Amino acid sequence: MSFEALKPKVTTILANEKESVKQRLTEVCELLQTSLGYYDWVGFYFANHDQKTLHLEAFAGEPTDHVVIPFGKGICGQVAESNENFVVADVKAQNNYIACSMYVKAEIVIPLFKDGKNIGQIDIDSHTEDPFSSEDERFLEWVNQQVAQIL
């Protein structure tokens, strides 16, 4: 499914105030994971700035042991500190990578900002080598902008 076709679906999910924020985030994860063949795991982590940790709030895909990630560790932890998108074409080439599954070949992490502050991120793992493009970055930035509005 194209990114443009997914946008109204994301908007509809996030607008459903009858569900909790966590449930809506989980549904967004499920939508992306089932609609985009190379999005094998999709999750939202949120920052605890006092403890300098990220906490998994919602996801779709295989369960992970990485429900808390220290700032600076792995791709997610690096994004918590850099405030910048991080696209990894080949996770084996990263020396600060936390392996979630032996099948993961690539990862993209996009920070989520609320009122100018990095409060979390969307994290996508792929079993496909080098699948992510600038279009993925722009789409995921848009998703995070929509999510920030319900937080």
mmCIF file of N, CA, C and O in Angstrom, residues 65-139:
data_model
loop_
_atom_site.group_PDB
_atom_site.id
_atom_site.type_symbol
_atom_site.label_atom_id
_atom_site.label_comp_id
_atom_site.label_asym_id
_atom_site.label_seq_id
_atom_site.Cartn_x
_atom_site.Cartn_y
_atom_site.Cartn_z
ATOM 1 N N ASP A 65 12.634 -8.308 23.854
ATOM 2 C CA ASP A 65 13.116 -8.144 25.226
ATOM 3 C C ASP A 65 13.513 -6.700 25.488
ATOM 4 O O ASP A 65 13.705 -6.311 26.631
ATOM 5 N N HIS A 66 13.654 -5.912 24.431
ATOM 6 C CA HIS A 66 14.153 -4.544 24.556
ATOM 7 C C HIS A 66 13.007 -3.565 24.798
ATOM 8 O O HIS A 66 12.644 -2.780 23.929
ATOM 9 N N VAL A 67 12.438 -3.647 26.010
ATOM 10 C CA VAL A 67 11.329 -2.769 26.364
ATOM 11 C C VAL A 67 11.829 -1.482 27.028
ATOM 12 O O VAL A 67 11.108 -0.495 27.092
ATOM 13 N N VAL A 68 13.062 -1.511 27.536
ATOM 14 C CA VAL A 68 13.711 -0.316 28.081
ATOM 15 C C VAL A 68 15.102 -0.233 27.454
ATOM 16 O O VAL A 68 15.866 -1.199 27.501
ATOM 17 N N ILE A 69 15.412 0.923 26.864
ATOM 18 C CA ILE A 69 16.701 1.121 26.194
ATOM 19 C C ILE A 69 17.349 2.383 26.766
ATOM 20 O O ILE A 69 16.732 3.453 26.749
ATOM 21 N N PRO A 70 18.564 2.278 27.275
ATOM 22 C CA PRO A 70 19.251 3.481 27.768
ATOM 23 C C PRO A 70 19.588 4.436 26.624
ATOM 24 O O PRO A 70 19.904 3.997 25.519
ATOM 25 N N PHE A 71 19.518 5.731 26.901
ATOM 26 C CA PHE A 71 19.963 6.713 25.924
ATOM 27 C C PHE A 71 21.387 6.356 25.515
ATOM 28 O O PHE A 71 22.206 5.988 26.344
ATOM 29 N N GLY A 72 21.670 6.473 24.239
ATOM 30 C CA GLY A 72 23.011 6.211 23.719
ATOM 31 C C GLY A 72 23.234 4.789 23.258
ATOM 32 O O GLY A 72 24.148 4.539 22.479
ATOM 33 N N LYS A 73 22.404 3.831 23.712
ATOM 34 C CA LYS A 73 22.577 2.422 23.338
ATOM 35 C C LYS A 73 21.733 2.077 22.120
ATOM 36 O O LYS A 73 20.560 2.404 22.051
ATOM 37 N N GLY A 74 22.356 1.395 21.167
ATOM 38 C CA GLY A 74 21.641 0.975 19.974
ATOM 39 C C GLY A 74 21.223 2.154 19.122
ATOM 40 O O GLY A 74 21.547 3.309 19.408
ATOM 41 N N ILE A 75 20.493 1.861 18.071
ATOM 42 C CA ILE A 75 20.046 2.895 17.147
ATOM 43 C C ILE A 75 19.045 3.811 17.854
ATOM 44 O O ILE A 75 19.142 5.038 17.781
ATOM 45 N N CYS A 76 18.096 3.213 18.571
ATOM 46 C CA CYS A 76 17.081 4.014 19.275
ATOM 47 C C CYS A 76 17.719 4.943 20.300
ATOM 48 O O CYS A 76 17.380 6.128 20.377
ATOM 49 N N GLY A 77 18.623 4.404 21.089
ATOM 50 C CA GLY A 77 19.272 5.216 22.110
ATOM 51 C C GLY A 77 20.097 6.349 21.528
ATOM 52 O O GLY A 77 20.200 7.432 22.125
ATOM 53 N N GLN A 78 20.680 6.114 20.360
ATOM 54 C CA GLN A 78 21.448 7.168 19.700
ATOM 55 C C GLN A 78 20.522 8.290 19.206
ATOM 56 O O GLN A 78 20.860 9.470 19.309
ATOM 57 N N VAL A 79 19.347 7.930 18.702
ATOM 58 C CA VAL A 79 18.393 8.929 18.227
ATOM 59 C C VAL A 79 17.857 9.754 19.401
ATOM 60 O O VAL A 79 17.605 10.952 19.259
ATOM 61 N N ALA A 80 17.725 9.124 20.572
ATOM 62 C CA ALA A 80 17.273 9.858 21.761
ATOM 63 C C ALA A 80 18.240 10.996 22.087
ATOM 64 O O ALA A 80 17.831 12.036 22.605
ATOM 65 N N GLU A 81 19.513 10.816 21.766
ATOM 66 C CA GLU A 81 20.523 11.841 22.045
ATOM 67 C C GLU A 81 20.749 12.789 20.871
ATOM 68 O O GLU A 81 20.981 13.984 21.066
ATOM 69 N N SER A 82 20.665 12.279 19.644
ATOM 70 C CA SER A 82 21.004 13.101 18.467
ATOM 71 C C SER A 82 19.850 13.970 17.985
ATOM 72 O O SER A 82 20.073 14.980 17.319
ATOM 73 N N ASN A 83 18.614 13.539 18.278
ATOM 74 C CA ASN A 83 17.408 14.217 17.778
ATOM 75 C C ASN A 83 17.309 14.184 16.255
ATOM 76 O O ASN A 83 16.630 15.001 15.655
ATOM 77 N N GLU A 84 17.962 13.233 15.623
ATOM 78 C CA GLU A 84 17.983 13.146 14.162
ATOM 79 C C GLU A 84 17.540 11.762 13.696
ATOM 80 O O GLU A 84 17.734 10.768 14.396
ATOM 81 N N ASN A 85 16.979 11.720 12.492
ATOM 82 C CA ASN A 85 16.627 10.441 11.871
ATOM 83 C C ASN A 85 17.882 9.585 11.753
ATOM 84 O O ASN A 85 18.982 10.106 11.543
ATOM 85 N N PHE A 86 17.705 8.270 11.868
ATOM 86 C CA PHE A 86 18.822 7.348 11.707
ATOM 87 C C PHE A 86 18.330 6.199 10.835
ATOM 88 O O PHE A 86 17.449 5.442 11.229
ATOM 89 N N VAL A 87 18.883 6.101 9.638
ATOM 90 C CA VAL A 87 18.545 5.031 8.703
ATOM 91 C C VAL A 87 19.750 4.111 8.597
ATOM 92 O O VAL A 87 20.840 4.561 8.257
ATOM 93 N N VAL A 88 19.540 2.844 8.903
ATOM 94 C CA VAL A 88 20.622 1.867 8.888
ATOM 95 C C VAL A 88 20.322 0.841 7.796
ATOM 96 O O VAL A 88 19.400 0.036 7.928
ATOM 97 N N ALA A 89 21.108 0.892 6.726
ATOM 98 C CA ALA A 89 20.900 -0.012 5.602
ATOM 99 C C ALA A 89 21.304 -1.443 5.943
ATOM 100 O O ALA A 89 20.720 -2.403 5.450
ATOM 101 N N ASP A 90 22.328 -1.581 6.808
ATOM 102 C CA ASP A 90 22.850 -2.900 7.179
ATOM 103 C C ASP A 90 23.222 -2.871 8.658
ATOM 104 O O ASP A 90 24.237 -2.293 9.035
ATOM 105 N N VAL A 91 22.402 -3.501 9.497
ATOM 106 C CA VAL A 91 22.640 -3.442 10.944
ATOM 107 C C VAL A 91 23.963 -4.103 11.337
ATOM 108 O O VAL A 91 24.558 -3.729 12.340
ATOM 109 N N LYS A 92 24.434 -5.044 10.545
ATOM 110 C CA LYS A 92 25.712 -5.705 10.864
ATOM 111 C C LYS A 92 26.890 -4.732 10.787
ATOM 112 O O LYS A 92 27.924 -4.960 11.395
ATOM 113 N N ALA A 93 26.719 -3.647 10.046
ATOM 114 C CA ALA A 93 27.786 -2.658 9.890
ATOM 115 C C ALA A 93 27.825 -1.652 11.043
ATOM 116 O O ALA A 93 28.738 -0.825 11.107
ATOM 117 N N GLN A 94 26.860 -1.740 11.969
ATOM 118 C CA GLN A 94 26.793 -0.816 13.107
ATOM 119 C C GLN A 94 27.426 -1.450 14.338
ATOM 120 O O GLN A 94 27.029 -2.544 14.739
ATOM 121 N N ASN A 95 28.378 -0.755 14.946
ATOM 122 C CA ASN A 95 29.002 -1.332 16.139
ATOM 123 C C ASN A 95 28.198 -1.046 17.403
ATOM 124 O O ASN A 95 28.399 -1.688 18.416
ATOM 125 N N ASN A 96 27.257 -0.094 17.372
ATOM 126 C CA ASN A 96 26.407 0.199 18.523
ATOM 127 C C ASN A 96 24.977 -0.192 18.175
ATOM 128 O O ASN A 96 24.072 0.622 18.179
ATOM 129 N N TYR A 97 24.789 -1.460 17.863
ATOM 130 C CA TYR A 97 23.480 -1.974 17.473
ATOM 131 C C TYR A 97 23.036 -3.014 18.490
ATOM 132 O O TYR A 97 23.816 -3.880 18.883
ATOM 133 N N ILE A 98 21.767 -2.926 18.916
ATOM 134 C CA ILE A 98 21.187 -3.926 19.812
ATOM 135 C C ILE A 98 20.355 -4.877 18.954
ATOM 136 O O ILE A 98 19.333 -4.463 18.393
ATOM 137 N N ALA A 99 20.793 -6.103 18.833
ATOM 138 C CA ALA A 99 20.088 -7.072 17.990
ATOM 139 C C ALA A 99 18.787 -7.516 18.657
ATOM 140 O O ALA A 99 18.801 -8.014 19.782
ATOM 141 N N CYS A 100 17.684 -7.303 17.968
ATOM 142 C CA CYS A 100 16.377 -7.730 18.473
ATOM 143 C C CYS A 100 16.004 -9.098 17.926
ATOM 144 O O CYS A 100 15.313 -9.864 18.566
ATOM 145 N N SER A 101 16.460 -9.378 16.728
ATOM 146 C CA SER A 101 16.161 -10.640 16.068
ATOM 147 C C SER A 101 17.272 -10.919 15.068
ATOM 148 O O SER A 101 17.796 -9.996 14.444
ATOM 149 N N MET A 102 17.596 -12.168 14.897
ATOM 150 C CA MET A 102 18.647 -12.519 13.939
ATOM 151 C C MET A 102 18.215 -12.253 12.501
ATOM 152 O O MET A 102 19.028 -12.229 11.597
ATOM 153 N N TYR A 103 16.924 -12.013 12.294
ATOM 154 C CA TYR A 103 16.410 -11.779 10.949
ATOM 155 C C TYR A 103 16.478 -10.315 10.524
ATOM 156 O O TYR A 103 16.309 -10.009 9.352
ATOM 157 N N VAL A 104 16.693 -9.411 11.486
ATOM 158 C CA VAL A 104 16.703 -7.982 11.161
ATOM 159 C C VAL A 104 17.957 -7.652 10.357
ATOM 160 O O VAL A 104 19.074 -7.960 10.757
ATOM 161 N N LYS A 105 17.731 -7.000 9.227
ATOM 162 C CA LYS A 105 18.840 -6.602 8.362
ATOM 163 C C LYS A 105 18.992 -5.079 8.279
ATOM 164 O O LYS A 105 20.068 -4.578 8.002
ATOM 165 N N ALA A 106 17.889 -4.342 8.508
ATOM 166 C CA ALA A 106 17.918 -2.885 8.392
ATOM 167 C C ALA A 106 16.966 -2.289 9.422
ATOM 168 O O ALA A 106 16.047 -2.962 9.905
ATOM 169 N N GLU A 107 17.210 -1.012 9.740
ATOM 170 C CA GLU A 107 16.392 -0.331 10.748
ATOM 171 C C GLU A 107 16.293 1.148 10.395
ATOM 172 O O GLU A 107 17.231 1.729 9.854
ATOM 173 N N ILE A 108 15.152 1.736 10.723
ATOM 174 C CA ILE A 108 14.966 3.183 10.600
ATOM 175 C C ILE A 108 14.311 3.674 11.886
ATOM 176 O O ILE A 108 13.361 3.044 12.370
ATOM 177 N N VAL A 109 14.851 4.757 12.434
ATOM 178 C CA VAL A 109 14.311 5.340 13.657
ATOM 179 C C VAL A 109 14.130 6.837 13.410
ATOM 180 O O VAL A 109 15.063 7.520 12.991
ATOM 181 N N ILE A 110 12.922 7.323 13.675
ATOM 182 C CA ILE A 110 12.573 8.726 13.458
ATOM 183 C C ILE A 110 12.118 9.316 14.799
ATOM 184 O O ILE A 110 11.177 8.803 15.412
ATOM 185 N N PRO A 111 12.785 10.380 15.251
ATOM 186 C CA PRO A 111 12.393 10.980 16.532
ATOM 187 C C PRO A 111 11.003 11.611 16.461
ATOM 188 O O PRO A 111 10.574 12.089 15.417
ATOM 189 N N LEU A 112 10.327 11.589 17.607
ATOM 190 C CA LEU A 112 8.989 12.152 17.743
ATOM 191 C C LEU A 112 9.101 13.383 18.644
ATOM 192 O O LEU A 112 9.529 13.271 19.792
ATOM 193 N N PHE A 113 8.726 14.527 18.097
ATOM 194 C CA PHE A 113 8.841 15.787 18.832
ATOM 195 C C PHE A 113 7.468 16.297 19.251
ATOM 196 O O PHE A 113 6.501 16.210 18.493
ATOM 197 N N LYS A 114 7.413 16.817 20.465
ATOM 198 C CA LYS A 114 6.212 17.504 20.973
ATOM 199 C C LYS A 114 6.690 18.820 21.557
ATOM 200 O O LYS A 114 7.559 18.823 22.440
ATOM 201 N N ASP A 115 6.150 19.916 21.051
ATOM 202 C CA ASP A 115 6.554 21.253 21.501
ATOM 203 C C ASP A 115 8.071 21.431 21.425
ATOM 204 O O ASP A 115 8.692 21.993 22.336
ATOM 205 N N GLY A 116 8.663 20.909 20.349
ATOM 206 C CA GLY A 116 10.092 21.083 20.110
ATOM 207 C C GLY A 116 10.999 20.162 20.894
ATOM 208 O O GLY A 116 12.217 20.219 20.748
ATOM 209 N N LYS A 117 10.430 19.270 21.720
ATOM 210 C CA LYS A 117 11.237 18.360 22.541
ATOM 211 C C LYS A 117 11.120 16.934 22.013
ATOM 212 O O LYS A 117 10.022 16.467 21.686
ATOM 213 N N ASN A 118 12.249 16.223 21.927
ATOM 214 C CA ASN A 118 12.272 14.823 21.506
ATOM 215 C C ASN A 118 11.714 13.977 22.649
ATOM 216 O O ASN A 118 12.373 13.780 23.661
ATOM 217 N N ILE A 119 10.479 13.495 22.478
ATOM 218 C CA ILE A 119 9.817 12.743 23.546
ATOM 219 C C ILE A 119 9.773 11.246 23.266
ATOM 220 O O ILE A 119 9.331 10.470 24.099
ATOM 221 N N GLY A 120 10.209 10.847 22.077
ATOM 222 C CA GLY A 120 10.160 9.432 21.741
ATOM 223 C C GLY A 120 10.541 9.213 20.296
ATOM 224 O O GLY A 120 11.201 10.057 19.683
ATOM 225 N N GLN A 121 10.091 8.082 19.763
ATOM 226 C CA GLN A 121 10.463 7.745 18.395
ATOM 227 C C GLN A 121 9.630 6.597 17.874
ATOM 228 O O GLN A 121 9.048 5.835 18.651
ATOM 229 N N ILE A 122 9.587 6.519 16.551
ATOM 230 C CA ILE A 122 9.045 5.337 15.897
ATOM 231 C C ILE A 122 10.242 4.561 15.361
ATOM 232 O O ILE A 122 11.189 5.143 14.826
ATOM 233 N N ASP A 123 10.210 3.266 15.572
ATOM 234 C CA ASP A 123 11.312 2.365 15.221
ATOM 235 C C ASP A 123 10.770 1.282 14.306
ATOM 236 O O ASP A 123 9.766 0.640 14.634
ATOM 237 N N ILE A 124 11.422 1.097 13.163
ATOM 238 C CA ILE A 124 11.015 0.066 12.202
ATOM 239 C C ILE A 124 12.206 -0.859 11.954
ATOM 240 O O ILE A 124 13.294 -0.386 11.627
ATOM 241 N N ASP A 125 11.986 -2.161 12.092
ATOM 242 C CA ASP A 125 12.984 -3.167 11.729
ATOM 243 C C ASP A 125 12.519 -3.855 10.455
ATOM 244 O O ASP A 125 11.318 -4.099 10.275
ATOM 245 N N SER A 126 13.488 -4.187 9.602
ATOM 246 C CA SER A 126 13.161 -4.874 8.355
ATOM 247 C C SER A 126 14.048 -6.100 8.181
ATOM 248 O O SER A 126 15.234 -6.063 8.502
ATOM 249 N N HIS A 127 13.454 -7.159 7.653
ATOM 250 C CA HIS A 127 14.200 -8.371 7.319
ATOM 251 C C HIS A 127 14.774 -8.271 5.906
ATOM 252 O O HIS A 127 15.387 -9.219 5.418
ATOM 253 N N THR A 128 14.556 -7.136 5.252
ATOM 254 C CA THR A 128 15.042 -6.872 3.900
ATOM 255 C C THR A 128 16.269 -5.973 3.974
ATOM 256 O O THR A 128 16.296 -5.034 4.769
ATOM 257 N N GLU A 129 17.267 -6.240 3.158
ATOM 258 C CA GLU A 129 18.463 -5.405 3.146
ATOM 259 C C GLU A 129 18.170 -4.058 2.482
ATOM 260 O O GLU A 129 17.549 -4.022 1.417
ATOM 261 N N ASP A 130 18.606 -2.981 3.120
ATOM 262 C CA ASP A 130 18.562 -1.621 2.576
ATOM 263 C C ASP A 130 17.216 -1.250 1.938
ATOM 264 O O ASP A 130 17.175 -0.797 0.793
ATOM 265 N N PRO A 131 16.090 -1.391 2.661
ATOM 266 C CA PRO A 131 14.788 -1.132 2.041
ATOM 267 C C PRO A 131 14.298 0.314 2.165
ATOM 268 O O PRO A 131 13.375 0.709 1.465
ATOM 269 N N PHE A 132 14.898 1.093 3.076
ATOM 270 C CA PHE A 132 14.322 2.386 3.423
ATOM 271 C C PHE A 132 14.830 3.514 2.527
ATOM 272 O O PHE A 132 16.018 3.589 2.227
ATOM 273 N N SER A 133 13.911 4.402 2.145
ATOM 274 C CA SER A 133 14.233 5.529 1.274
ATOM 275 C C SER A 133 13.889 6.835 1.978
ATOM 276 O O SER A 133 13.324 6.838 3.083
ATOM 277 N N SER A 134 14.168 7.922 1.309
ATOM 278 C CA SER A 134 13.781 9.230 1.854
ATOM 279 C C SER A 134 12.257 9.330 1.955
ATOM 280 O O SER A 134 11.744 10.047 2.811
ATOM 281 N N GLU A 135 11.532 8.596 1.108
ATOM 282 C CA GLU A 135 10.070 8.593 1.193
ATOM 283 C C GLU A 135 9.609 7.964 2.507
ATOM 284 O O GLU A 135 8.637 8.421 3.106
ATOM 285 N N ASP A 136 10.301 6.916 2.967
ATOM 286 C CA ASP A 136 9.980 6.337 4.274
ATOM 287 C C ASP A 136 10.207 7.380 5.368
ATOM 288 O O ASP A 136 9.378 7.532 6.269
ATOM 289 N N GLU A 137 11.331 8.083 5.285
ATOM 290 C CA GLU A 137 11.625 9.112 6.295
ATOM 291 C C GLU A 137 10.531 10.164 6.340
ATOM 292 O O GLU A 137 10.048 10.526 7.413
ATOM 293 N N ARG A 138 10.146 10.691 5.175
ATOM 294 C CA ARG A 138 9.123 11.750 5.137
ATOM 295 C C ARG A 138 7.798 11.225 5.678
ATOM 296 O O ARG A 138 7.113 11.914 6.438
ATOM 297 N N PHE A 139 7.418 9.998 5.293
ATOM 298 C CA PHE A 139 6.158 9.426 5.763
ATOM 299 C C PHE A 139 6.181 9.239 7.282
ATOM 300 O O PHE A 139 5.227 9.607 7.982
#
